[in-house]
Amino acid sequence: MAEPLPPTRSRIPGSGLAKGLAVTLRTMTKKTVTAQYPDAQPELPPRSRGVIGLFEENCTVCMLCARECPDWCIYIDSHKETVPPAAPGGRERSRNVLDRFAIDFSLCMYCGICIEVCPFDALFWSPEFEYAETDIHELTHERDKLREWMWTVPAPPALDPGAEEPKELAAARKTADKLAAEAATAAEAAELAARTAEQAAQPEPPAGGTTTTSGPGMDETTGTTSGTTTDANTGTTSGTTSGTPEPSKPSDPQDGAS
């Protein structure tokens, strides 16, 4: 047996109109919250999804973003180039070179899957949203336009004080310390080689005997020579030595005749 319905309360005529007027009166007494756009720019959250920026240097043309896009609004063209070996005797390598990277924002639904699956951090969200166009074809942004949006991407938030250092920074700091140590070692080796070469260029002192410190002089009138000598072992100097060269004897004409 069905339970009887509770008696309905009779409504007062015009009660709904009175409630509506009450809401209107309360709203009229409050301060307006309408932003007068475009005169007043809205304060957007830091992670707003406005437009996608491309950092072309990080793109390796892996095609993950294009394959995972549910709207198929990402267009990528590339070609392969042969890279010469880095060292003699090595083998050549091939790499992908990006020719075109475009996003059709008339099809994009701003899901952010392309940004999440990018393994090399080549795509970023920008809070810019003022890119409406009168022609739908202008909503397809090529890589040059996407590169311009990259400069509007805000900086990432700071890490927590107790967070671990990112692996990229640790690897970069380790490489920088290694290069600095190698440069310091090379500088010390070069300084030691220069010092050794300088010492080798200096003349060695004689082991013994006498050395003349002042050159001998000859008197043209007397024919005597003078000079001062120094003993290398004792360090004493001797006096002036003099000598007269013997005159040459004239040849006897008789000796030639005999």
PDB file of C-alpha atoms in Angstrom:
ATOM      1  CA  MET A   1       0.000   0.000   0.000  1.00  0.00           C
ATOM      2  CA  ALA A   2       1.485   3.291  -1.054  1.00  0.00           C
ATOM      3  CA  GLU A   3       2.195   5.891   1.617  1.00  0.00           C
ATOM      4  CA  PRO A   4       0.139   9.046   1.368  1.00  0.00           C
ATOM      5  CA  LEU A   5       1.929  12.112   0.114  1.00  0.00           C
ATOM      6  CA  PRO A   6       2.657  14.857   2.641  1.00  0.00           C
ATOM      7  CA  PRO A   7       0.363  17.804   2.394  1.00  0.00           C
ATOM      8  CA  THR A   8       1.715  20.538   0.153  1.00  0.00           C
ATOM      9  CA  ARG A   9       2.302  23.941   1.712  1.00  0.00           C
ATOM     10  CA  SER A  10       0.306  26.600   0.068  1.00  0.00           C
ATOM     11  CA  ARG A  11       2.515  29.269  -1.540  1.00  0.00           C
ATOM     12  CA  ILE A  12       1.982  32.912  -0.929  1.00  0.00           C
ATOM     13  CA  PRO A  13       1.262  34.679  -4.173  1.00  0.00           C
ATOM     14  CA  GLY A  14       4.245  36.763  -5.319  1.00  0.00           C
ATOM     15  CA  SER A  15       6.811  35.042  -3.017  1.00  0.00           C
ATOM     16  CA  GLY A  16       9.072  34.138  -5.948  1.00  0.00           C
ATOM     17  CA  LEU A  17       9.098  37.715  -7.186  1.00  0.00           C
ATOM     18  CA  ALA A  18       9.989  38.940  -3.710  1.00  0.00           C
ATOM     19  CA  LYS A  19      12.960  36.543  -3.493  1.00  0.00           C
ATOM     20  CA  GLY A  20      14.228  37.661  -6.872  1.00  0.00           C
ATOM     21  CA  LEU A  21      14.005  41.322  -5.903  1.00  0.00           C
ATOM     22  CA  ALA A  22      15.819  40.578  -2.664  1.00  0.00           C
ATOM     23  CA  VAL A  23      18.745  39.002  -4.586  1.00  0.00           C
ATOM     24  CA  THR A  24      18.828  42.045  -6.886  1.00  0.00           C
ATOM     25  CA  LEU A  25      18.903  44.452  -3.941  1.00  0.00           C
ATOM     26  CA  ARG A  26      21.739  42.551  -2.257  1.00  0.00           C
ATOM     27  CA  THR A  27      23.766  42.580  -5.467  1.00  0.00           C
ATOM     28  CA  MET A  28      23.210  46.303  -6.009  1.00  0.00           C
ATOM     29  CA  THR A  29      24.677  47.138  -2.611  1.00  0.00           C
ATOM     30  CA  LYS A  30      27.911  45.153  -3.214  1.00  0.00           C
ATOM     31  CA  LYS A  31      31.007  46.416  -5.011  1.00  0.00           C
ATOM     32  CA  THR A  32      31.212  45.353  -8.642  1.00  0.00           C
ATOM     33  CA  VAL A  33      33.712  42.603  -9.577  1.00  0.00           C
ATOM     34  CA  THR A  34      33.474  42.997 -13.333  1.00  0.00           C
ATOM     35  CA  ALA A  35      36.889  43.570 -14.941  1.00  0.00           C
ATOM     36  CA  GLN A  36      36.646  46.237 -17.616  1.00  0.00           C
ATOM     37  CA  TYR A  37      38.631  44.312 -20.212  1.00  0.00           C
ATOM     38  CA  PRO A  38      40.628  45.348 -22.254  1.00  0.00           C
ATOM     39  CA  ASP A  39      41.188  48.522 -20.228  1.00  0.00           C
ATOM     40  CA  ALA A  40      41.964  46.404 -17.165  1.00  0.00           C
ATOM     41  CA  GLN A  41      44.051  43.307 -17.789  1.00  0.00           C
ATOM     42  CA  PRO A  42      42.992  40.223 -15.824  1.00  0.00           C
ATOM     43  CA  GLU A  43      45.252  38.782 -13.152  1.00  0.00           C
ATOM     44  CA  LEU A  44      45.869  35.288 -14.458  1.00  0.00           C
ATOM     45  CA  PRO A  45      47.161  32.346 -12.405  1.00  0.00           C
ATOM     46  CA  PRO A  46      50.837  31.498 -12.986  1.00  0.00           C
ATOM     47  CA  ARG A  47      49.958  28.217 -14.741  1.00  0.00           C
ATOM     48  CA  SER A  48      47.345  29.587 -17.091  1.00  0.00           C
ATOM     49  CA  ARG A  49      46.976  27.837 -20.447  1.00  0.00           C
ATOM     50  CA  GLY A  50      47.044  30.622 -22.970  1.00  0.00           C
ATOM     51  CA  VAL A  51      49.208  29.596 -25.917  1.00  0.00           C
ATOM     52  CA  ILE A  52      52.022  27.106 -26.520  1.00  0.00           C
ATOM     53  CA  GLY A  53      55.611  28.291 -27.009  1.00  0.00           C
ATOM     54  CA  LEU A  54      58.329  26.308 -28.817  1.00  0.00           C
ATOM     55  CA  PHE A  55      61.980  26.176 -27.712  1.00  0.00           C
ATOM     56  CA  GLU A  56      63.384  24.987 -31.027  1.00  0.00           C
ATOM     57  CA  GLU A  57      66.883  24.163 -29.775  1.00  0.00           C
ATOM     58  CA  ASN A  58      65.521  21.357 -27.579  1.00  0.00           C
ATOM     59  CA  CYS A  59      63.372  19.761 -30.273  1.00  0.00           C
ATOM     60  CA  THR A  60      64.781  16.473 -31.613  1.00  0.00           C
ATOM     61  CA  VAL A  61      61.878  15.751 -34.009  1.00  0.00           C
ATOM     62  CA  CYS A  62      60.876  12.664 -32.021  1.00  0.00           C
ATOM     63  CA  MET A  63      57.241  13.199 -33.137  1.00  0.00           C
ATOM     64  CA  LEU A  64      55.827  12.253 -29.726  1.00  0.00           C
ATOM     65  CA  CYS A  65      53.780  15.437 -29.441  1.00  0.00           C
ATOM     66  CA  ALA A  66      52.239  14.972 -32.894  1.00  0.00           C
ATOM     67  CA  ARG A  67      51.410  11.311 -32.265  1.00  0.00           C
ATOM     68  CA  GLU A  68      49.851  11.898 -28.853  1.00  0.00           C
ATOM     69  CA  CYS A  69      47.809  14.956 -29.850  1.00  0.00           C
ATOM     70  CA  PRO A  70      44.109  13.906 -29.759  1.00  0.00           C
ATOM     71  CA  ASP A  71      43.138  16.648 -32.243  1.00  0.00           C
ATOM     72  CA  TRP A  72      46.005  16.078 -34.694  1.00  0.00           C
ATOM     73  CA  CYS A  73      46.664  19.806 -34.770  1.00  0.00           C
ATOM     74  CA  ILE A  74      50.501  19.618 -34.708  1.00  0.00           C
ATOM     75  CA  TYR A  75      52.351  19.499 -38.035  1.00  0.00           C
ATOM     76  CA  ILE A  76      56.042  18.568 -38.160  1.00  0.00           C
ATOM     77  CA  ASP A  77      58.348  18.223 -41.176  1.00  0.00           C
ATOM     78  CA  SER A  78      62.036  17.288 -41.013  1.00  0.00           C
ATOM     79  CA  HIS A  79      64.921  15.794 -42.962  1.00  0.00           C
ATOM     80  CA  LYS A  80      68.073  13.870 -42.092  1.00  0.00           C
ATOM     81  CA  GLU A  81      71.602  15.227 -42.317  1.00  0.00           C
ATOM     82  CA  THR A  82      74.918  13.407 -42.057  1.00  0.00           C
ATOM     83  CA  VAL A  83      77.222  14.664 -39.320  1.00  0.00           C
ATOM     84  CA  PRO A  84      80.982  14.174 -39.862  1.00  0.00           C
ATOM     85  CA  PRO A  85      82.876  12.198 -37.207  1.00  0.00           C
ATOM     86  CA  ALA A  86      83.991  14.114 -34.157  1.00  0.00           C
ATOM     87  CA  ALA A  87      87.446  12.483 -34.168  1.00  0.00           C
ATOM     88  CA  PRO A  88      89.597  11.113 -36.982  1.00  0.00           C
ATOM     89  CA  GLY A  89      88.760   7.510 -37.681  1.00  0.00           C
ATOM     90  CA  GLY A  90      85.237   7.772 -36.284  1.00  0.00           C
ATOM     91  CA  ARG A  91      82.049   6.981 -38.121  1.00  0.00           C
ATOM     92  CA  GLU A  92      79.539   9.420 -39.512  1.00  0.00           C
ATOM     93  CA  ARG A  93      76.199   9.930 -37.810  1.00  0.00           C
ATOM     94  CA  SER A  94      72.809  11.126 -38.995  1.00  0.00           C
ATOM     95  CA  ARG A  95      70.475  13.497 -37.190  1.00  0.00           C
ATOM     96  CA  ASN A  96      67.014  14.933 -37.756  1.00  0.00           C
ATOM     97  CA  VAL A  97      66.773  18.597 -38.723  1.00  0.00           C
ATOM     98  CA  LEU A  98      63.505  20.437 -38.095  1.00  0.00           C
ATOM     99  CA  ASP A  99      61.966  22.034 -41.184  1.00  0.00           C
ATOM    100  CA  ARG A 100      58.481  22.907 -39.950  1.00  0.00           C
ATOM    101  CA  PHE A 101      56.700  22.934 -36.609  1.00  0.00           C
ATOM    102  CA  ALA A 102      53.177  24.354 -36.614  1.00  0.00           C
ATOM    103  CA  ILE A 103      50.170  24.219 -34.270  1.00  0.00           C
ATOM    104  CA  ASP A 104      46.625  24.898 -35.455  1.00  0.00           C
ATOM    105  CA  PHE A 105      45.006  26.645 -32.488  1.00  0.00           C
ATOM    106  CA  SER A 106      41.611  26.565 -34.195  1.00  0.00           C
ATOM    107  CA  LEU A 107      41.669  22.797 -33.515  1.00  0.00           C
ATOM    108  CA  CYS A 108      43.653  22.743 -30.273  1.00  0.00           C
ATOM    109  CA  MET A 109      41.604  22.009 -27.160  1.00  0.00           C
ATOM    110  CA  TYR A 110      44.406  23.037 -24.751  1.00  0.00           C
ATOM    111  CA  CYS A 111      44.690  19.638 -23.097  1.00  0.00           C
ATOM    112  CA  GLY A 112      48.463  20.015 -22.606  1.00  0.00           C
ATOM    113  CA  ILE A 113      49.278  16.427 -23.578  1.00  0.00           C
ATOM    114  CA  CYS A 114      51.938  17.563 -26.065  1.00  0.00           C
ATOM    115  CA  ILE A 115      53.727  19.500 -23.329  1.00  0.00           C
ATOM    116  CA  GLU A 116      53.576  16.604 -20.885  1.00  0.00           C
ATOM    117  CA  VAL A 117      54.914  13.951 -23.276  1.00  0.00           C
ATOM    118  CA  CYS A 118      57.776  16.062 -24.663  1.00  0.00           C
ATOM    119  CA  PRO A 119      60.917  14.344 -23.270  1.00  0.00           C
ATOM    120  CA  PHE A 120      63.271  17.256 -24.010  1.00  0.00           C
ATOM    121  CA  ASP A 121      61.307  20.265 -22.689  1.00  0.00           C
ATOM    122  CA  ALA A 122      60.712  21.893 -26.063  1.00  0.00           C
ATOM    123  CA  LEU A 123      57.073  22.984 -25.454  1.00  0.00           C
ATOM    124  CA  PHE A 124      55.849  25.333 -22.715  1.00  0.00           C
ATOM    125  CA  TRP A 125      52.626  27.032 -21.686  1.00  0.00           C
ATOM    126  CA  SER A 126      52.448  30.802 -22.022  1.00  0.00           C
ATOM    127  CA  PRO A 127      49.752  32.859 -20.249  1.00  0.00           C
ATOM    128  CA  GLU A 128      49.261  35.035 -23.346  1.00  0.00           C
ATOM    129  CA  PHE A 129      45.758  34.665 -24.751  1.00  0.00           C
ATOM    130  CA  GLU A 130      45.287  37.727 -26.976  1.00  0.00           C
ATOM    131  CA  TYR A 131      45.875  36.175 -30.365  1.00  0.00           C
ATOM    132  CA  ALA A 132      42.369  36.176 -31.856  1.00  0.00           C
ATOM    133  CA  GLU A 133      42.198  36.543 -35.625  1.00  0.00           C
ATOM    134  CA  THR A 134      39.499  37.411 -38.124  1.00  0.00           C
ATOM    135  CA  ASP A 135      40.753  34.700 -40.492  1.00  0.00           C
ATOM    136  CA  ILE A 136      40.822  31.119 -39.236  1.00  0.00           C
ATOM    137  CA  HIS A 137      43.935  30.366 -41.290  1.00  0.00           C
ATOM    138  CA  GLU A 138      45.895  32.874 -39.194  1.00  0.00           C
ATOM    139  CA  LEU A 139      45.417  30.649 -36.126  1.00  0.00           C
ATOM    140  CA  THR A 140      47.965  28.177 -37.490  1.00  0.00           C
ATOM    141  CA  HIS A 141      51.186  29.367 -35.877  1.00  0.00           C
ATOM    142  CA  GLU A 142      54.423  28.345 -37.552  1.00  0.00           C
ATOM    143  CA  ARG A 143      57.653  27.764 -35.651  1.00  0.00           C
ATOM    144  CA  ASP A 144      58.769  31.411 -35.901  1.00  0.00           C
ATOM    145  CA  LYS A 145      55.546  32.539 -34.236  1.00  0.00           C
ATOM    146  CA  LEU A 146      55.781  29.769 -31.653  1.00  0.00           C
ATOM    147  CA  ARG A 147      59.344  30.892 -30.923  1.00  0.00           C
ATOM    148  CA  GLU A 148      58.083  34.417 -30.208  1.00  0.00           C
ATOM    149  CA  TRP A 149      55.594  33.021 -27.680  1.00  0.00           C
ATOM    150  CA  MET A 150      58.512  31.353 -25.913  1.00  0.00           C
ATOM    151  CA  TRP A 151      59.743  34.698 -24.563  1.00  0.00           C
ATOM    152  CA  THR A 152      56.412  35.211 -22.745  1.00  0.00           C
ATOM    153  CA  VAL A 153      56.711  31.986 -20.766  1.00  0.00           C
ATOM    154  CA  PRO A 154      57.094  32.827 -17.048  1.00  0.00           C
ATOM    155  CA  ALA A 155      60.003  31.504 -15.050  1.00  0.00           C
ATOM    156  CA  PRO A 156      59.373  28.260 -13.158  1.00  0.00           C
ATOM    157  CA  PRO A 157      58.584  28.570  -9.458  1.00  0.00           C
ATOM    158  CA  ALA A 158      61.436  28.327  -7.003  1.00  0.00           C
ATOM    159  CA  LEU A 159      62.217  24.959  -5.469  1.00  0.00           C
ATOM    160  CA  ASP A 160      61.556  24.186  -1.839  1.00  0.00           C
ATOM    161  CA  PRO A 161      64.489  24.929   0.477  1.00  0.00           C
ATOM    162  CA  GLY A 162      64.826  21.252   1.363  1.00  0.00           C
ATOM    163  CA  ALA A 163      64.463  19.931  -2.181  1.00  0.00           C
ATOM    164  CA  GLU A 164      67.261  18.067  -3.915  1.00  0.00           C
ATOM    165  CA  GLU A 165      69.324  19.806  -6.553  1.00  0.00           C
ATOM    166  CA  PRO A 166      68.174  19.025 -10.100  1.00  0.00           C
ATOM    167  CA  LYS A 167      70.271  16.435 -11.887  1.00  0.00           C
ATOM    168  CA  GLU A 168      70.939  18.819 -14.765  1.00  0.00           C
ATOM    169  CA  LEU A 169      72.517  21.413 -12.453  1.00  0.00           C
ATOM    170  CA  ALA A 170      74.556  18.777 -10.630  1.00  0.00           C
ATOM    171  CA  ALA A 171      75.905  17.376 -13.913  1.00  0.00           C
ATOM    172  CA  ALA A 172      76.711  20.872 -15.223  1.00  0.00           C
ATOM    173  CA  ARG A 173      78.500  21.822 -11.985  1.00  0.00           C
ATOM    174  CA  LYS A 174      80.504  18.575 -12.040  1.00  0.00           C
ATOM    175  CA  THR A 175      81.594  19.220 -15.621  1.00  0.00           C
ATOM    176  CA  ALA A 176      82.546  22.831 -14.816  1.00  0.00           C
ATOM    177  CA  ASP A 177      84.652  21.731 -11.803  1.00  0.00           C
ATOM    178  CA  LYS A 178      86.403  19.117 -13.931  1.00  0.00           C
ATOM    179  CA  LEU A 179      87.245  21.649 -16.641  1.00  0.00           C
ATOM    180  CA  ALA A 180      88.515  24.129 -14.031  1.00  0.00           C
ATOM    181  CA  ALA A 181      90.767  21.472 -12.487  1.00  0.00           C
ATOM    182  CA  GLU A 182      92.168  20.542 -15.912  1.00  0.00           C
ATOM    183  CA  ALA A 183      92.833  24.203 -16.712  1.00  0.00           C
ATOM    184  CA  ALA A 184      94.643  24.704 -13.389  1.00  0.00           C
ATOM    185  CA  THR A 185      96.794  21.604 -13.990  1.00  0.00           C
ATOM    186  CA  ALA A 186      97.696  22.796 -17.493  1.00  0.00           C
ATOM    187  CA  ALA A 187      98.641  26.244 -16.160  1.00  0.00           C
ATOM    188  CA  GLU A 188     100.911  24.729 -13.490  1.00  0.00           C
ATOM    189  CA  ALA A 189     102.596  22.487 -16.084  1.00  0.00           C
ATOM    190  CA  ALA A 190     103.176  25.446 -18.411  1.00  0.00           C
ATOM    191  CA  GLU A 191     104.654  27.518 -15.566  1.00  0.00           C
ATOM    192  CA  LEU A 192     106.966  24.668 -14.555  1.00  0.00           C
ATOM    193  CA  ALA A 193     108.133  24.204 -18.157  1.00  0.00           C
ATOM    194  CA  ALA A 194     108.847  27.932 -18.510  1.00  0.00           C
ATOM    195  CA  ARG A 195     110.825  27.944 -15.263  1.00  0.00           C
ATOM    196  CA  THR A 196     112.859  24.913 -16.366  1.00  0.00           C
ATOM    197  CA  ALA A 197     113.631  26.507 -19.728  1.00  0.00           C
ATOM    198  CA  GLU A 198     114.736  29.709 -18.005  1.00  0.00           C
ATOM    199  CA  GLN A 199     117.093  27.826 -15.714  1.00  0.00           C
ATOM    200  CA  ALA A 200     118.535  25.877 -18.631  1.00  0.00           C
ATOM    201  CA  ALA A 201     119.248  29.101 -20.534  1.00  0.00           C
ATOM    202  CA  GLN A 202     121.400  30.567 -17.731  1.00  0.00           C
ATOM    203  CA  PRO A 203     125.256  29.910 -18.177  1.00  0.00           C
ATOM    204  CA  GLU A 204     126.920  27.636 -15.617  1.00  0.00           C
ATOM    205  CA  PRO A 205     129.932  29.010 -13.603  1.00  0.00           C
ATOM    206  CA  PRO A 206     133.347  27.425 -14.374  1.00  0.00           C
ATOM    207  CA  ALA A 207     134.568  24.662 -12.050  1.00  0.00           C
ATOM    208  CA  GLY A 208     138.096  26.070 -11.404  1.00  0.00           C
ATOM    209  CA  GLY A 209     141.135  27.981 -12.757  1.00  0.00           C
ATOM    210  CA  THR A 210     141.476  31.686 -13.351  1.00  0.00           C
ATOM    211  CA  THR A 211     139.116  33.931 -15.205  1.00  0.00           C
ATOM    212  CA  THR A 212     139.958  37.305 -16.556  1.00  0.00           C
ATOM    213  CA  THR A 213     137.480  39.973 -15.416  1.00  0.00           C
ATOM    214  CA  SER A 214     139.069  42.923 -17.106  1.00  0.00           C
ATOM    215  CA  GLY A 215     140.407  42.512 -20.580  1.00  0.00           C
ATOM    216  CA  PRO A 216     144.044  43.145 -21.225  1.00  0.00           C
ATOM    217  CA  GLY A 217     145.151  46.425 -22.690  1.00  0.00           C
ATOM    218  CA  MET A 218     148.275  47.197 -24.681  1.00  0.00           C
ATOM    219  CA  ASP A 219     150.244  50.379 -24.542  1.00  0.00           C
ATOM    220  CA  GLU A 220     151.131  51.345 -28.057  1.00  0.00           C
ATOM    221  CA  THR A 221     154.258  53.330 -26.977  1.00  0.00           C
ATOM    222  CA  THR A 222     155.795  50.781 -24.605  1.00  0.00           C
ATOM    223  CA  GLY A 223     154.269  47.627 -26.029  1.00  0.00           C
ATOM    224  CA  THR A 224     153.235  46.407 -22.530  1.00  0.00           C
ATOM    225  CA  THR A 225     149.993  44.578 -21.740  1.00  0.00           C
ATOM    226  CA  SER A 226     148.060  44.849 -18.472  1.00  0.00           C
ATOM    227  CA  GLY A 227     145.114  42.977 -16.988  1.00  0.00           C
ATOM    228  CA  THR A 228     143.493  41.808 -13.741  1.00  0.00           C
ATOM    229  CA  THR A 229     142.839  38.113 -13.059  1.00  0.00           C
ATOM    230  CA  THR A 230     140.496  36.521 -10.517  1.00  0.00           C
ATOM    231  CA  ASP A 231     140.904  33.091  -8.955  1.00  0.00           C
ATOM    232  CA  ALA A 232     137.593  31.249  -9.237  1.00  0.00           C
ATOM    233  CA  ASN A 233     138.322  29.012  -6.220  1.00  0.00           C
ATOM    234  CA  THR A 234     139.490  31.600  -3.655  1.00  0.00           C
ATOM    235  CA  GLY A 235     137.877  34.713  -5.079  1.00  0.00           C
ATOM    236  CA  THR A 236     141.171  36.734  -4.836  1.00  0.00           C
ATOM    237  CA  THR A 237     142.317  39.034  -7.574  1.00  0.00           C
ATOM    238  CA  SER A 238     145.914  39.334  -8.676  1.00  0.00           C
ATOM    239  CA  GLY A 239     147.687  42.502  -9.645  1.00  0.00           C
ATOM    240  CA  THR A 240     148.444  43.920 -13.013  1.00  0.00           C
ATOM    241  CA  THR A 241     150.621  41.822 -15.210  1.00  0.00           C
ATOM    242  CA  SER A 242     152.883  43.365 -17.741  1.00  0.00           C
ATOM    243  CA  GLY A 243     155.144  42.092 -20.376  1.00  0.00           C
ATOM    244  CA  THR A 244     157.234  43.416 -23.225  1.00  0.00           C
ATOM    245  CA  PRO A 245     157.155  41.484 -26.428  1.00  0.00           C
ATOM    246  CA  GLU A 246     160.552  40.565 -27.793  1.00  0.00           C
ATOM    247  CA  PRO A 247     161.502  42.529 -30.903  1.00  0.00           C
ATOM    248  CA  SER A 248     161.882  40.470 -34.013  1.00  0.00           C
ATOM    249  CA  LYS A 249     165.470  40.113 -35.192  1.00  0.00           C
ATOM    250  CA  PRO A 250     166.272  41.421 -38.663  1.00  0.00           C
ATOM    251  CA  SER A 251     167.212  38.778 -41.104  1.00  0.00           C
ATOM    252  CA  ASP A 252     170.898  38.647 -42.048  1.00  0.00           C
ATOM    253  CA  PRO A 253     171.432  39.070 -45.789  1.00  0.00           C
ATOM    254  CA  GLN A 254     174.500  36.812 -45.543  1.00  0.00           C
ATOM    255  CA  ASP A 255     172.365  33.973 -44.268  1.00  0.00           C
ATOM    256  CA  GLY A 256     170.334  34.155 -47.403  1.00  0.00           C
ATOM    257  CA  ALA A 257     173.477  34.296 -49.519  1.00  0.00           C
ATOM    258  CA  SER A 258     175.010  31.266 -47.774  1.00  0.00           C
TER     259      SER A 258
END
